[in-house]
CSV table of C-alpha atoms in Angstrom, one decimal:
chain,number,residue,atom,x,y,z
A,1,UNK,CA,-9.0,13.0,0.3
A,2,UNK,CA,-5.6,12.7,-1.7
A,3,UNK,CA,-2.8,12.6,0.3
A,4,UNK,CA,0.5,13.8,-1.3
A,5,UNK,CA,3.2,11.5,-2.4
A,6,UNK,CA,6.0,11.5,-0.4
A,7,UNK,CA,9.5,12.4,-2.3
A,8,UNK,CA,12.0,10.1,-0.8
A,9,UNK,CA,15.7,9.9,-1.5
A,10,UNK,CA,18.5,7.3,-0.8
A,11,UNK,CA,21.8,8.8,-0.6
A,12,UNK,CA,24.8,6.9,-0.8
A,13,UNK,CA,27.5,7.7,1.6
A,14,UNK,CA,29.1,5.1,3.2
A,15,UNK,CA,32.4,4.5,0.6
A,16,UNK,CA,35.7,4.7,1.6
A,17,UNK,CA,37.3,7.3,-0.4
A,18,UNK,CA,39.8,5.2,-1.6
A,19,UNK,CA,40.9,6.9,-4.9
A,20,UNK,CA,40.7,10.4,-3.0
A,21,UNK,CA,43.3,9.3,-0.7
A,22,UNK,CA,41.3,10.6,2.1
A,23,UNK,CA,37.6,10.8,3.4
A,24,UNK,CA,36.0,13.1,1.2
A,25,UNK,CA,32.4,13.4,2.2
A,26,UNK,CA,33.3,15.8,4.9
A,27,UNK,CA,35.6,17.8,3.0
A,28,UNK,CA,35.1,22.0,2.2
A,29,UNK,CA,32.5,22.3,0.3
A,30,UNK,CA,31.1,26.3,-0.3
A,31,UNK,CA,29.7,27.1,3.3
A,32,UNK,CA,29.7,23.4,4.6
A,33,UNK,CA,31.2,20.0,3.2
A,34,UNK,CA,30.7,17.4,-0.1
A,35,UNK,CA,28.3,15.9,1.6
A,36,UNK,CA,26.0,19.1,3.1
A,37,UNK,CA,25.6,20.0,-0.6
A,38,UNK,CA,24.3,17.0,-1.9
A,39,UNK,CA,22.0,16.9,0.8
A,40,UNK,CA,20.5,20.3,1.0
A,41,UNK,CA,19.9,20.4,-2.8
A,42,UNK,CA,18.0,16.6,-2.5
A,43,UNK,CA,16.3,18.3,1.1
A,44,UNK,CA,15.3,21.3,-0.8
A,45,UNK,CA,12.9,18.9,-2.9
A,46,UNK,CA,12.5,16.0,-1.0
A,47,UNK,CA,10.0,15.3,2.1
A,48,UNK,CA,13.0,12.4,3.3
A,49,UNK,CA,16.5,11.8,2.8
A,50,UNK,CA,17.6,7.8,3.5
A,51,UNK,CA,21.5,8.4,4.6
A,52,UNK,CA,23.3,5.2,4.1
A,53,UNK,CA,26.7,5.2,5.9
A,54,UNK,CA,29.5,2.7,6.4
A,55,UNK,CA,33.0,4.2,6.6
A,56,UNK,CA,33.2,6.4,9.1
A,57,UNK,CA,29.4,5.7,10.3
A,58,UNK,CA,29.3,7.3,13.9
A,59,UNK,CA,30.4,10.6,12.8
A,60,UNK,CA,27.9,11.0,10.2
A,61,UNK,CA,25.1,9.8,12.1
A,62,UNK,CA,26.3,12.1,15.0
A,63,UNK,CA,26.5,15.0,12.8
A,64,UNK,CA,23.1,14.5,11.4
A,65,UNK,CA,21.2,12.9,14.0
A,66,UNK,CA,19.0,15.9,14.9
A,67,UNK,CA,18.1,16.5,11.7
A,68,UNK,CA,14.0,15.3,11.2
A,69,UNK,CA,14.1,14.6,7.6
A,70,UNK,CA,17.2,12.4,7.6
A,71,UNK,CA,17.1,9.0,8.8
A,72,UNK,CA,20.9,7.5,9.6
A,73,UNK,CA,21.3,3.8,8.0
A,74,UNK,CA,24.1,1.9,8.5
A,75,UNK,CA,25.3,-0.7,5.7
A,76,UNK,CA,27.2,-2.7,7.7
A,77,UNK,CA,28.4,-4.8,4.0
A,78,UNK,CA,29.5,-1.4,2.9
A,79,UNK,CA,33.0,-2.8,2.0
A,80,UNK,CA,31.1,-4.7,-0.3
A,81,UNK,CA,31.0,-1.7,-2.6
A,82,UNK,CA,28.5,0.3,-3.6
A,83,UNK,CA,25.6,-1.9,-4.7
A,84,UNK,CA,25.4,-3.4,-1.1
A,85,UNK,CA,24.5,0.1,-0.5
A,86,UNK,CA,21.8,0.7,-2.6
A,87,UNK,CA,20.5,-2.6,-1.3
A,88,UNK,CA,20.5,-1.5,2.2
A,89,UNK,CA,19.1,2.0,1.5
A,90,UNK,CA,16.3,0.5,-1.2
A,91,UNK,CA,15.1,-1.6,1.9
A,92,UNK,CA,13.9,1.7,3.7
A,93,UNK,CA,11.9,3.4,1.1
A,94,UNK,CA,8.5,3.5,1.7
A,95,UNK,CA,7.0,5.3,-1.2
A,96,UNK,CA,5.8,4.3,-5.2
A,97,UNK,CA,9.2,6.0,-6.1
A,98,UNK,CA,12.4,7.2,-5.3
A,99,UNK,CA,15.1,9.1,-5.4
A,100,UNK,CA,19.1,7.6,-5.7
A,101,UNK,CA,21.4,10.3,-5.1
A,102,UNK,CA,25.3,9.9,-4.6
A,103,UNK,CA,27.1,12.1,-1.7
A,104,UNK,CA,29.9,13.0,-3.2
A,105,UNK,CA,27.9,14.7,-6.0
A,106,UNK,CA,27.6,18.0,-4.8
A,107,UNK,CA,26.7,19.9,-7.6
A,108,UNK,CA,23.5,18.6,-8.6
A,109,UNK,CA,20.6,21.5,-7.8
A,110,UNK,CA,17.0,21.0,-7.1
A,111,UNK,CA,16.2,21.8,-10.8
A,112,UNK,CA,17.2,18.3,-11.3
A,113,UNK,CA,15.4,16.7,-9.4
A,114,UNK,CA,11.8,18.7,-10.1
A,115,UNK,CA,12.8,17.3,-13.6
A,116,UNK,CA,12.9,13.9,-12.8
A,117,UNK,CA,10.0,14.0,-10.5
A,118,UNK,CA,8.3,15.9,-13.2
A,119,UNK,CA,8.5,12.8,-15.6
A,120,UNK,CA,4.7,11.2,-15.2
A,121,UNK,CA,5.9,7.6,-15.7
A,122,UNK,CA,5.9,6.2,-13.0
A,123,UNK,CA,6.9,2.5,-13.9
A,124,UNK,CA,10.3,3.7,-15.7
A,125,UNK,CA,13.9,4.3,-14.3
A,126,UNK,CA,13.6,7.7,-15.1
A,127,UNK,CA,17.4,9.0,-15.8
A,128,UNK,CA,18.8,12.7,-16.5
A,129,UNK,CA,21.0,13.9,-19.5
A,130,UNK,CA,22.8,16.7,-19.8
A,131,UNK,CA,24.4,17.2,-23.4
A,132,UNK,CA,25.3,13.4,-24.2
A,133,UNK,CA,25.8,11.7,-21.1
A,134,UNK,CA,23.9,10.4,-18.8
A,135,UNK,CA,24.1,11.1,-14.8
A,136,UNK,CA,22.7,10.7,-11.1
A,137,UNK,CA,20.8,11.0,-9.3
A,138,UNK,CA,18.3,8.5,-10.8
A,139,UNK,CA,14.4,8.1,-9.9
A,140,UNK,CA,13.5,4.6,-9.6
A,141,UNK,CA,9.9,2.9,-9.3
A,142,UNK,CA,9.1,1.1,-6.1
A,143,UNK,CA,9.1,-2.6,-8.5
A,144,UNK,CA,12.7,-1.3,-9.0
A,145,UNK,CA,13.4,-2.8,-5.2
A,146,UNK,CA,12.7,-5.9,-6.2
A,147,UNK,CA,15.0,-5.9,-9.2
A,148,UNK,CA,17.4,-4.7,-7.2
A,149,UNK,CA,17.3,-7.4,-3.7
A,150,UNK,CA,17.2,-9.9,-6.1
A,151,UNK,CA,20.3,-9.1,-7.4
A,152,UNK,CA,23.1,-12.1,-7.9
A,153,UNK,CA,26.7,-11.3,-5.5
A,154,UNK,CA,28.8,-9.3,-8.1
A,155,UNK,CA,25.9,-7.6,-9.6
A,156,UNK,CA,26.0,-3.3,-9.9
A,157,UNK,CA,23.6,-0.2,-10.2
A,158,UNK,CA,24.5,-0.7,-14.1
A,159,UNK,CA,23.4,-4.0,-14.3
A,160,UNK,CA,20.0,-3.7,-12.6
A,161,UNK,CA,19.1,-0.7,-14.4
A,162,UNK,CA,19.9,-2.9,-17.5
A,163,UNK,CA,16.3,-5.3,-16.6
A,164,UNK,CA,14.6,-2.1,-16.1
A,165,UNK,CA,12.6,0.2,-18.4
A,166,UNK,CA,14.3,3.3,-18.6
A,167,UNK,CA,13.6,6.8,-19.8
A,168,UNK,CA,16.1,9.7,-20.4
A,169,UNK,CA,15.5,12.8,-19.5
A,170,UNK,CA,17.4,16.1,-20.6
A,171,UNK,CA,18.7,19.3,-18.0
A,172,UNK,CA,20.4,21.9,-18.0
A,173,UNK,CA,22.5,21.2,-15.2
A,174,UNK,CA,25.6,19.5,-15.5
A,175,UNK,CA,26.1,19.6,-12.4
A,176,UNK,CA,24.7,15.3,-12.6
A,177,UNK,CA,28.3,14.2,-14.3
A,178,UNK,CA,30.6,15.4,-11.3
A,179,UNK,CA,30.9,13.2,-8.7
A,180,UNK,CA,34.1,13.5,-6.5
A,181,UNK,CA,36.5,11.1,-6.7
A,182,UNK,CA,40.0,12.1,-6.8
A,183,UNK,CA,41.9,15.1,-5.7
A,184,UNK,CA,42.2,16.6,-8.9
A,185,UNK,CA,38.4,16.3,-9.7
A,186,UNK,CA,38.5,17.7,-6.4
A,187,UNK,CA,40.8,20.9,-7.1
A,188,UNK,CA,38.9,21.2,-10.4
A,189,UNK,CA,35.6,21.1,-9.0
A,190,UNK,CA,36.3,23.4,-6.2
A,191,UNK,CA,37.6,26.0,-8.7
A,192,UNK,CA,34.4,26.7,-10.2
A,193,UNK,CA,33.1,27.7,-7.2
């Protein structure tokens, strides 16, 4: 018998908001928070979300500890930056691919991410467009793990994706270019709501 693949995501959420000026991932965001959104669009596709935290840790993981399909993982390098992150969250996967989903991206719908899953190669970085540029989140072949724990100290999503075979992918949602940073993306975003 042929037992489905599993859709797993790791979602980065353990930054510490510095150019926002404030912790963003549980700001307002439509019924709940930044962080809600991005989740329940990558949960409306995915069988398991990887939720790797470091700033603020213990109220994320108390907020979503009852919830079956995340599992809370702590980076505990996450003032490292970001790539520690993906390092710590790539450790958990358990499947032939993946999902690599930002938390402060909460735009991105489930369209984008039955695209990308879509995409029959299954040895690629497979990575969405929308008009000309490129965006997140990313799906990523389990060899992709390697690439990435092997990684020298300085090293970032960009340059790992680099050694990788890649394939682009167009949407129709650009929803995969706004990640929140600042308070004026912030205001800006909010206002197309």
């Amino acid at each position: 018998m042929n037992q489905r693949e599993q859709k797993e995501c790791v979602m980065l959420a353990a930054g510490l908001s510095s150019r926002m000026g404030k912790w963003k991932m549980m700001m307002p965001w439509g019924a709940g928070t930044i962080l809600d959104s991005a989740l329940s669009s990558a949960l409306s596709f995915c069988d398991r979300v990887v939720l790797v935290t470091g700033h603020r840790s213990d109220e994320l993981a108390a907020y979503y500890e009852n919830h079956p399909a995340i599992e809370i993982l702590f980076n505990p390098d996450y003032h490292d930056g970001m790539f520690s992150s993906v390092q710590r969250g790539c450790a958990a996967v358990q499947g032939r691919r993946f999902f690599l989903a930002l938390g402060d991206m909460p735009e991105v719908g489930i369209d984008v991410y039955r695209a990308l899953w879509s995409c029959t190669d299954e040895r690629s970085c497979i990575i969405p467009r929308y008009n000309l540029g490129k965006g997140h989140p990313i799906l990523l072949p389990r060899g992709a793990i390697d690439v990435i724990q092997r990684a020298t100290e300085g090293s970032t999503l960009k340059d790992v994706i680099k050694e990788l075979q890649t394939s682009i992918i167009s949407v129709t949602e650009q929803g995969i270019h706004w990640d929140i940073d600042t308070p004026e993306q912030y205001a800006q975003l909010a206002g197309r709501l």
